[in-house]
Coordinates of C-alpha atoms in Angstrom, one line a residue:
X1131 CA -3.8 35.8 7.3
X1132 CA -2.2 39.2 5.8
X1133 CA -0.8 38.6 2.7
X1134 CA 2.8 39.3 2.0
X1135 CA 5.4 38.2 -0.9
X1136 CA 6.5 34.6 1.3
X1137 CA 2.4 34.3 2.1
X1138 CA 0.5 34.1 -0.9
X1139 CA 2.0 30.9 -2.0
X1140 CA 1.2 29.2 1.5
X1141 CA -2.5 30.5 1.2
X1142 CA -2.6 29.2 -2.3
X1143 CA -1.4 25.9 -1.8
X1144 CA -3.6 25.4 1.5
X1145 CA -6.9 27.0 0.2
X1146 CA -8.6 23.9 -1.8
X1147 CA -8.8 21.8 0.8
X1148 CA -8.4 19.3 -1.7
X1149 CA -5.7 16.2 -0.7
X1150 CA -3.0 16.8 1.0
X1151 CA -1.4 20.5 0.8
X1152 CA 2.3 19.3 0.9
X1153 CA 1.3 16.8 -2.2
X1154 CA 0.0 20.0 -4.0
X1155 CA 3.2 22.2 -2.9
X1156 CA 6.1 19.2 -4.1
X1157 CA 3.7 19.2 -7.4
X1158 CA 4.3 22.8 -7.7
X1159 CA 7.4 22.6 -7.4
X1160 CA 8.3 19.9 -9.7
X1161 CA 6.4 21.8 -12.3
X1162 CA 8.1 25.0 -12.1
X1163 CA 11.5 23.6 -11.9
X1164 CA 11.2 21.3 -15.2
X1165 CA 9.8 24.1 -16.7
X1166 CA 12.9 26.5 -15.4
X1167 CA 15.6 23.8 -15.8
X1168 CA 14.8 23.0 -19.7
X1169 CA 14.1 27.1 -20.3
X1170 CA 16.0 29.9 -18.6
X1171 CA 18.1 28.2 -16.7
X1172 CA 20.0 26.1 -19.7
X1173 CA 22.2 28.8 -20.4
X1174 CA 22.7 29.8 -16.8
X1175 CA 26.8 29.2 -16.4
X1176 CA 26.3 28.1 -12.4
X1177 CA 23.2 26.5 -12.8
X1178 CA 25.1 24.3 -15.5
X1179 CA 27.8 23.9 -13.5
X1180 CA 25.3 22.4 -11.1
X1181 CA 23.2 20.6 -12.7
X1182 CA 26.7 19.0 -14.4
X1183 CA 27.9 17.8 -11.0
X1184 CA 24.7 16.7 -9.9
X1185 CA 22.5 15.5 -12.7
X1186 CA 18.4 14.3 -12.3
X1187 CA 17.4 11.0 -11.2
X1188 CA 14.9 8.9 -13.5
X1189 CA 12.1 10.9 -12.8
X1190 CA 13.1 14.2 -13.5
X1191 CA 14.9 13.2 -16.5
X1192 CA 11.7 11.5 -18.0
X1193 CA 9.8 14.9 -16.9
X1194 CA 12.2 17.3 -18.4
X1195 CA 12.1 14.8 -21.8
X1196 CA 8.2 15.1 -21.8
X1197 CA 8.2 18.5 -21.2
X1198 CA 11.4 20.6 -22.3
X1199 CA 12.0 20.6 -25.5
X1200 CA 14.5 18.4 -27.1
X1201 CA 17.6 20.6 -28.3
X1202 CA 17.8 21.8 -24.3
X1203 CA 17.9 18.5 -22.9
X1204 CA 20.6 17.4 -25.2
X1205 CA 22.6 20.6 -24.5
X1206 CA 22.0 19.7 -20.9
X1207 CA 23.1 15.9 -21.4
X1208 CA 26.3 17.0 -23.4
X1209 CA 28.1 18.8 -20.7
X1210 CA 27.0 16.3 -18.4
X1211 CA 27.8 13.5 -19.7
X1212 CA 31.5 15.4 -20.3
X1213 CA 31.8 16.0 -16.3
X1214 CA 31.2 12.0 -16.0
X1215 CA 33.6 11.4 -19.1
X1216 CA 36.0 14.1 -17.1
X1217 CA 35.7 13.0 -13.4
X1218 CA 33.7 9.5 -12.7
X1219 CA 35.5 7.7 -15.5
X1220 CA 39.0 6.0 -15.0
X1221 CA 41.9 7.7 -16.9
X1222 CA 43.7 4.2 -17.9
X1223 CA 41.6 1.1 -18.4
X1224 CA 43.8 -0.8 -16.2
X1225 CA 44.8 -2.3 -12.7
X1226 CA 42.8 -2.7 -9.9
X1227 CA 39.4 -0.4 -9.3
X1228 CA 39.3 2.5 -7.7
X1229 CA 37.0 2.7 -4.2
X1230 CA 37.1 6.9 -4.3
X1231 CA 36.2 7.1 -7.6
X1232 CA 33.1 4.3 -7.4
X1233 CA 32.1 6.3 -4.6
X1234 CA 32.3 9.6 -6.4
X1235 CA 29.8 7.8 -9.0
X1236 CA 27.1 6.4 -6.6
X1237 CA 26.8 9.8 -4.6
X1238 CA 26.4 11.3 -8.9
X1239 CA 23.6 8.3 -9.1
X1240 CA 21.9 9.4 -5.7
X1241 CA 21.7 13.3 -6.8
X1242 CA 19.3 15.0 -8.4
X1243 CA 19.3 18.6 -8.8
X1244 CA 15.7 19.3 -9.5
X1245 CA 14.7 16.8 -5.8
X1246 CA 17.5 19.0 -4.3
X1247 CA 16.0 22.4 -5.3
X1248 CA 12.4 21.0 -4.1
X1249 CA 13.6 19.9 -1.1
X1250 CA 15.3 23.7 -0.5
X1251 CA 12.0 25.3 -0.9
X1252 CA 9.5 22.9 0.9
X1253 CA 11.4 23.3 4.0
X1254 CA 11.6 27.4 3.3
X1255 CA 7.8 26.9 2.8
X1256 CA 7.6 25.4 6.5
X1257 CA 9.6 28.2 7.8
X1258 CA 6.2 30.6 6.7
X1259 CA 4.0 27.8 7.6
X1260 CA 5.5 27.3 11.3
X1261 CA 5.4 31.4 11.6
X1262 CA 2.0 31.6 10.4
X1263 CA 0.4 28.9 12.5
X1264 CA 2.0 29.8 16.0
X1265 CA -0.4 32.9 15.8
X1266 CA -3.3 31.3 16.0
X1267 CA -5.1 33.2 13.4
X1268 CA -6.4 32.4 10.0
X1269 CA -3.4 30.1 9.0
X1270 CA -4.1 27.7 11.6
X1271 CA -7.5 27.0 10.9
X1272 CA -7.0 26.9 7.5
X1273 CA -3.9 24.2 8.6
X1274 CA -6.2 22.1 10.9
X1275 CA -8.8 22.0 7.8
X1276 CA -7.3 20.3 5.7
X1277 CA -9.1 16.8 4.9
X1278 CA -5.5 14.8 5.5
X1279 CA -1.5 15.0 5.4
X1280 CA -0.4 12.2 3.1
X1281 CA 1.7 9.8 5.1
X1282 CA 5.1 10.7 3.4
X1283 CA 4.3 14.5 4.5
X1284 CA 3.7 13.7 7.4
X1285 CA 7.0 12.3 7.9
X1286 CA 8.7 15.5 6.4
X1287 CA 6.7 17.8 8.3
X1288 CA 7.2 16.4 11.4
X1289 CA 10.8 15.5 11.0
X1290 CA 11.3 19.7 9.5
X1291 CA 9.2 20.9 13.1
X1292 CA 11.5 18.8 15.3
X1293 CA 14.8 19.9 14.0
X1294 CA 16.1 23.5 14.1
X1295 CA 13.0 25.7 12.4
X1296 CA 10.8 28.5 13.4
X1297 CA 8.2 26.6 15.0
X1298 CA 8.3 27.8 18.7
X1299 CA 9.2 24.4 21.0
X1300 CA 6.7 25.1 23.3
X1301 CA 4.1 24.4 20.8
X1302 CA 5.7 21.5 18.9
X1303 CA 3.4 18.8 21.3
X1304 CA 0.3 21.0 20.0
X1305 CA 1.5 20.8 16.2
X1306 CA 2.3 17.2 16.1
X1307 CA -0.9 16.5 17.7
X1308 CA -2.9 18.2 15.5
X1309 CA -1.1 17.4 12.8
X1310 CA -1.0 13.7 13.8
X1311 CA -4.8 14.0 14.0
X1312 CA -5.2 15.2 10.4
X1313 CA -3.3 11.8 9.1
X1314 CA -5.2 9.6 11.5
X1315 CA -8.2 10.4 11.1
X1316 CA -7.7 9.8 6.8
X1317 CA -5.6 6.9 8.1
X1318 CA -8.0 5.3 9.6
X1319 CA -11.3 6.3 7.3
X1320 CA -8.7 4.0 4.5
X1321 CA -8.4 1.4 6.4
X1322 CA -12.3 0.9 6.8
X1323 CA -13.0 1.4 3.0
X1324 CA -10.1 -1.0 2.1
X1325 CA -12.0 -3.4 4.5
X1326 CA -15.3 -2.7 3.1
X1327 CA -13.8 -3.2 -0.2
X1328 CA -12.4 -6.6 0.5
X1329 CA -15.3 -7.9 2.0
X1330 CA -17.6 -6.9 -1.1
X1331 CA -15.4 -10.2 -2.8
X1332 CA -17.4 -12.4 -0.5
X1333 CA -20.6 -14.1 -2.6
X1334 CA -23.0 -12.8 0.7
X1335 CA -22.2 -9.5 -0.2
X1336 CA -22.9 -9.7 -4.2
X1337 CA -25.3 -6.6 -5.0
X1338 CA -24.6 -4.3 -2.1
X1339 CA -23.2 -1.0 -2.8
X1340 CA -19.7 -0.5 -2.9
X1341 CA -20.1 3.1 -1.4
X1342 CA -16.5 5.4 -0.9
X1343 CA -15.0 1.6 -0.6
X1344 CA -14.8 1.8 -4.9
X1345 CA -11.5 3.9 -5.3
X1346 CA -10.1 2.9 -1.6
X1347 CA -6.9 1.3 -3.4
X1348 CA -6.2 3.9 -5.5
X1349 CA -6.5 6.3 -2.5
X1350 CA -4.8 4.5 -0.1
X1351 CA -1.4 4.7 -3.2
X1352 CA -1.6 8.1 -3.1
X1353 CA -1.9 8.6 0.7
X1354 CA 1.1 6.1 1.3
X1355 CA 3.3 7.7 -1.2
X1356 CA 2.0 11.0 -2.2
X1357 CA 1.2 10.0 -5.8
X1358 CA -1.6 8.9 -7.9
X1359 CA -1.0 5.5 -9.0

Protein backbone atom coordinates (compact mmCIF):
# COMPACT_ATOMS: atom_id res chain seq x y z
CA UNK A 1 0.00 0.00 0.00
CA UNK A 2 1.52 3.64 -0.87
CA UNK A 3 1.80 5.57 2.02
CA UNK A 4 0.20 8.91 2.32
CA UNK A 5 -0.71 11.34 5.42
CA UNK A 6 -4.44 9.35 6.07
CA UNK A 7 -2.37 5.83 5.43
CA UNK A 8 0.36 5.45 7.66
CA UNK A 9 -1.82 5.27 10.72
CA UNK A 10 -3.96 2.43 9.06
CA UNK A 11 -0.67 0.49 8.24
CA UNK A 12 0.43 1.06 11.72
CA UNK A 13 -2.32 -0.05 13.49
CA UNK A 14 -2.83 -3.23 11.16
CA UNK A 15 0.86 -4.28 10.89
CA UNK A 16 1.30 -6.48 14.29
CA UNK A 17 -0.99 -8.78 13.63
CA UNK A 18 -1.37 -8.84 17.13
CA UNK A 19 -5.33 -8.96 18.62
CA UNK A 20 -7.68 -7.24 17.04
CA UNK A 21 -6.64 -4.06 14.94
CA UNK A 22 -9.80 -1.92 15.91
CA UNK A 23 -8.90 -2.87 19.78
CA UNK A 24 -5.38 -1.34 19.02
CA UNK A 25 -6.92 1.75 17.03
CA UNK A 26 -9.88 2.74 20.05
CA UNK A 27 -6.57 2.28 22.36
CA UNK A 28 -4.85 4.81 20.41
CA UNK A 29 -7.18 6.92 20.46
CA UNK A 30 -8.07 6.95 23.98
CA UNK A 31 -4.42 7.60 24.66
CA UNK A 32 -3.97 10.54 22.58
CA UNK A 33 -7.08 12.14 23.55
CA UNK A 34 -6.43 12.01 27.50
CA UNK A 35 -3.18 13.11 26.82
CA UNK A 36 -4.65 16.18 24.50
CA UNK A 37 -7.69 16.88 26.66
CA UNK A 38 -5.63 17.41 30.13
CA UNK A 39 -2.65 19.30 27.99
CA UNK A 40 -3.24 21.62 24.96
CA UNK A 41 -6.53 21.49 24.70
CA UNK A 42 -7.36 22.91 28.49
CA UNK A 43 -7.07 26.33 27.47
CA UNK A 44 -8.65 25.87 24.12
CA UNK A 45 -11.96 28.37 24.48
CA UNK A 46 -14.20 25.83 22.03
CA UNK A 47 -12.81 22.79 23.22
CA UNK A 48 -13.91 24.15 26.80
CA UNK A 49 -16.95 25.08 25.70
CA UNK A 50 -17.34 21.49 24.59
CA UNK A 51 -16.07 19.60 26.87
CA UNK A 52 -18.41 21.95 29.44
CA UNK A 53 -21.57 20.92 27.67
CA UNK A 54 -20.64 17.41 27.29
CA UNK A 55 -18.38 16.30 30.11
CA UNK A 56 -16.54 12.38 30.28
CA UNK A 57 -18.19 9.47 31.44
CA UNK A 58 -16.54 7.39 34.42
CA UNK A 59 -13.90 6.10 32.43
CA UNK A 60 -12.43 8.92 30.93
CA UNK A 61 -12.66 10.89 33.98
CA UNK A 62 -10.72 8.17 35.94
CA UNK A 63 -8.10 8.15 32.89
CA UNK A 64 -7.67 11.82 32.64
CA UNK A 65 -7.20 11.74 36.84
CA UNK A 66 -4.41 8.98 36.36
CA UNK A 67 -2.92 10.58 33.80
CA UNK A 68 -3.31 14.56 33.42
CA UNK A 69 -2.10 16.31 35.96
CA UNK A 70 -4.13 17.53 38.72
CA UNK A 71 -4.44 21.50 38.51
CA UNK A 72 -5.90 20.74 34.61
CA UNK A 73 -8.50 18.48 35.71
CA UNK A 74 -9.68 20.81 38.33
CA UNK A 75 -9.71 23.73 35.89
CA UNK A 76 -11.57 21.42 33.67
CA UNK A 77 -14.19 20.31 36.52
CA UNK A 78 -14.69 24.03 37.57
CA UNK A 79 -16.30 25.37 34.46
CA UNK A 80 -18.09 22.29 34.29
CA UNK A 81 -19.46 21.88 37.05
CA UNK A 82 -20.54 25.86 36.59
CA UNK A 83 -22.43 24.87 33.13
CA UNK A 84 -24.43 22.11 35.43
CA UNK A 85 -24.78 24.74 38.30
CA UNK A 86 -25.88 27.32 35.23
CA UNK A 87 -28.21 25.00 33.03
CA UNK A 88 -29.14 21.37 34.59
CA UNK A 89 -29.91 22.81 38.10
CA UNK A 90 -33.37 24.33 38.99
CA UNK A 91 -33.42 28.08 39.47
CA UNK A 92 -36.03 27.91 42.66
CA UNK A 93 -36.00 24.86 44.87
CA UNK A 94 -39.72 24.59 44.54
CA UNK A 95 -42.90 23.15 42.87
CA UNK A 96 -43.29 20.33 40.86
CA UNK A 97 -40.08 18.83 38.68
CA UNK A 98 -39.21 19.76 35.60
CA UNK A 99 -39.36 16.77 32.70
CA UNK A 100 -37.14 19.17 30.07
CA UNK A 101 -34.71 19.84 32.41
CA UNK A 102 -34.33 15.99 33.85
CA UNK A 103 -33.98 15.20 30.35
CA UNK A 104 -31.36 17.91 29.61
CA UNK A 105 -29.37 16.10 32.63
CA UNK A 106 -29.52 12.37 31.48
CA UNK A 107 -28.49 13.19 27.81
CA UNK A 108 -25.18 15.42 30.06
CA UNK A 109 -24.89 11.73 31.99
CA UNK A 110 -24.90 9.76 28.54
CA UNK A 111 -22.11 12.22 26.88
CA UNK A 112 -18.70 11.94 26.89
CA UNK A 113 -16.62 14.07 24.92
CA UNK A 114 -13.46 12.06 24.79
CA UNK A 115 -16.04 8.52 23.45
CA UNK A 116 -17.39 11.20 21.04
CA UNK A 117 -14.06 12.33 19.58
CA UNK A 118 -13.07 8.43 19.34
CA UNK A 119 -16.05 7.57 17.76
CA UNK A 120 -15.37 10.69 15.04
CA UNK A 121 -12.06 9.22 14.06
CA UNK A 122 -12.64 5.38 14.02
CA UNK A 123 -15.32 5.79 11.54
CA UNK A 124 -12.82 8.45 9.51
CA UNK A 125 -10.29 5.55 9.92
CA UNK A 126 -12.89 3.14 8.06
CA UNK A 127 -13.34 5.64 5.38
CA UNK A 128 -9.18 4.86 4.47
CA UNK A 129 -9.77 1.31 5.44
CA UNK A 130 -12.86 0.79 3.03
CA UNK A 131 -10.78 2.81 0.14
CA UNK A 132 -7.78 0.86 0.74
CA UNK A 133 -9.21 -2.62 0.77
CA UNK A 134 -11.60 -2.36 -2.42
CA UNK A 135 -8.21 -2.34 -4.41
CA UNK A 136 -7.25 -5.46 -3.73
CA UNK A 137 -3.66 -4.75 -3.00
CA UNK A 138 -1.51 -4.83 -0.03
CA UNK A 139 -4.25 -3.48 2.36
CA UNK A 140 -6.37 -6.27 1.91
CA UNK A 141 -4.15 -8.90 2.67
CA UNK A 142 -2.83 -7.27 5.33
CA UNK A 143 -6.93 -6.87 6.50
CA UNK A 144 -7.67 -10.65 5.91
CA UNK A 145 -4.48 -11.47 8.15
CA UNK A 146 -5.29 -10.37 10.95
CA UNK A 147 -5.60 -13.36 13.70
CA UNK A 148 -9.38 -11.97 14.70
CA UNK A 149 -11.89 -8.90 14.91
CA UNK A 150 -13.04 -8.67 18.53
CA UNK A 151 -16.75 -9.20 18.70
CA UNK A 152 -17.60 -5.54 19.57
CA UNK A 153 -15.65 -4.47 16.33
CA UNK A 154 -17.15 -6.47 14.54
CA UNK A 155 -20.31 -5.02 15.34
CA UNK A 156 -18.94 -1.42 14.55
CA UNK A 157 -17.31 -2.39 11.45
CA UNK A 158 -20.02 -4.00 9.98
CA UNK A 159 -22.64 -1.65 11.14
CA UNK A 160 -19.96 1.61 9.59
CA UNK A 161 -19.80 -0.70 5.97
CA UNK A 162 -23.56 -0.95 5.80
CA UNK A 163 -24.49 2.52 6.29
CA UNK A 164 -23.40 5.42 3.98
CA UNK A 165 -19.27 4.99 3.63
CA UNK A 166 -16.81 4.51 1.01
CA UNK A 167 -16.94 0.89 0.80
CA UNK A 168 -18.22 0.27 -2.79
CA UNK A 169 -21.85 -1.88 -2.37
CA UNK A 170 -21.00 -4.23 -4.77
CA UNK A 171 -18.42 -5.59 -2.51
CA UNK A 172 -20.04 -5.17 0.89
CA UNK A 173 -21.15 -9.35 0.64
CA UNK A 174 -17.25 -9.98 0.01
CA UNK A 175 -16.25 -7.70 3.15
CA UNK A 176 -18.65 -9.00 5.59
CA UNK A 177 -17.73 -12.42 4.63
CA UNK A 178 -14.43 -12.11 5.06
CA UNK A 179 -14.66 -10.16 7.72
CA UNK A 180 -17.27 -12.49 9.36
CA UNK A 181 -14.64 -15.24 8.72
CA UNK A 182 -11.89 -13.43 10.69
CA UNK A 183 -14.40 -13.39 14.00
CA UNK A 184 -15.50 -16.94 13.45
CA UNK A 185 -12.83 -18.58 13.05
CA UNK A 186 -11.37 -16.89 16.76
CA UNK A 187 -14.94 -17.37 17.77
CA UNK A 188 -15.05 -20.61 17.48
CA UNK A 189 -11.14 -21.61 18.36
CA UNK A 190 -12.61 -19.84 22.16
CA UNK A 191 -15.22 -21.79 22.44
CA UNK A 192 -13.10 -25.10 22.14
CA UNK A 193 -10.41 -23.93 24.70
CA UNK A 194 -13.24 -22.67 27.08
CA UNK A 195 -14.49 -26.33 26.63
CA UNK A 196 -11.19 -27.87 27.07
CA UNK A 197 -10.73 -25.72 30.04
CA UNK A 198 -13.88 -26.80 31.75
CA UNK A 199 -13.47 -30.23 31.20
CA UNK A 200 -9.80 -30.17 32.83
CA UNK A 201 -12.22 -29.79 36.37
CA UNK A 202 -13.27 -33.31 35.92
CA UNK A 203 -10.93 -35.76 38.39
CA UNK A 204 -10.33 -38.18 34.81
CA UNK A 205 -8.61 -35.38 33.47
CA UNK A 206 -6.18 -34.50 36.63
CA UNK A 207 -2.53 -34.30 35.16
CA UNK A 208 -3.20 -33.60 31.48
CA UNK A 209 -1.95 -30.50 30.00
CA UNK A 210 -3.97 -27.58 30.02
CA UNK A 211 -2.56 -26.57 26.52
CA UNK A 212 -3.99 -22.79 24.89
CA UNK A 213 -7.19 -23.82 27.21
CA UNK A 214 -4.97 -21.94 30.39
CA UNK A 215 -5.81 -18.19 29.59
CA UNK A 216 -9.24 -19.12 27.42
CA UNK A 217 -11.25 -16.91 30.04
CA UNK A 218 -9.29 -14.11 30.01
CA UNK A 219 -9.26 -14.22 26.20
CA UNK A 220 -12.64 -14.91 25.65
CA UNK A 221 -13.26 -11.10 28.10
CA UNK A 222 -11.28 -9.35 25.80
CA UNK A 223 -12.77 -10.79 22.56
CA UNK A 224 -16.41 -10.15 23.95
CA UNK A 225 -15.75 -6.68 24.99
CA UNK A 226 -12.55 -5.43 23.54
CA UNK A 227 -10.73 -5.19 26.86
CA UNK A 228 -8.40 -7.06 28.98
CA UNK A 229 -10.08 -8.01 32.05
Amino acid sequence: MKETICTIPINDIFMPKCGCPFCRMESMLEEQYVKFITGDAMMEPNIRIETNKKGFCHRHFSQMFEKGQKLPNALILESHLQEIIDNDMPKKLKGKPDKKQLEVIKKRLDSCYVCDRIEWDMHHFCDTIFVEWAKGEAFYKLYNDQPFICFKHYDFIMNVATQKSKLPSKLLPQFYAETAGLTKKYLLSLKEDITYFCSMFDYRNHGKDWGSSKDSIERSIEFLTGEKP
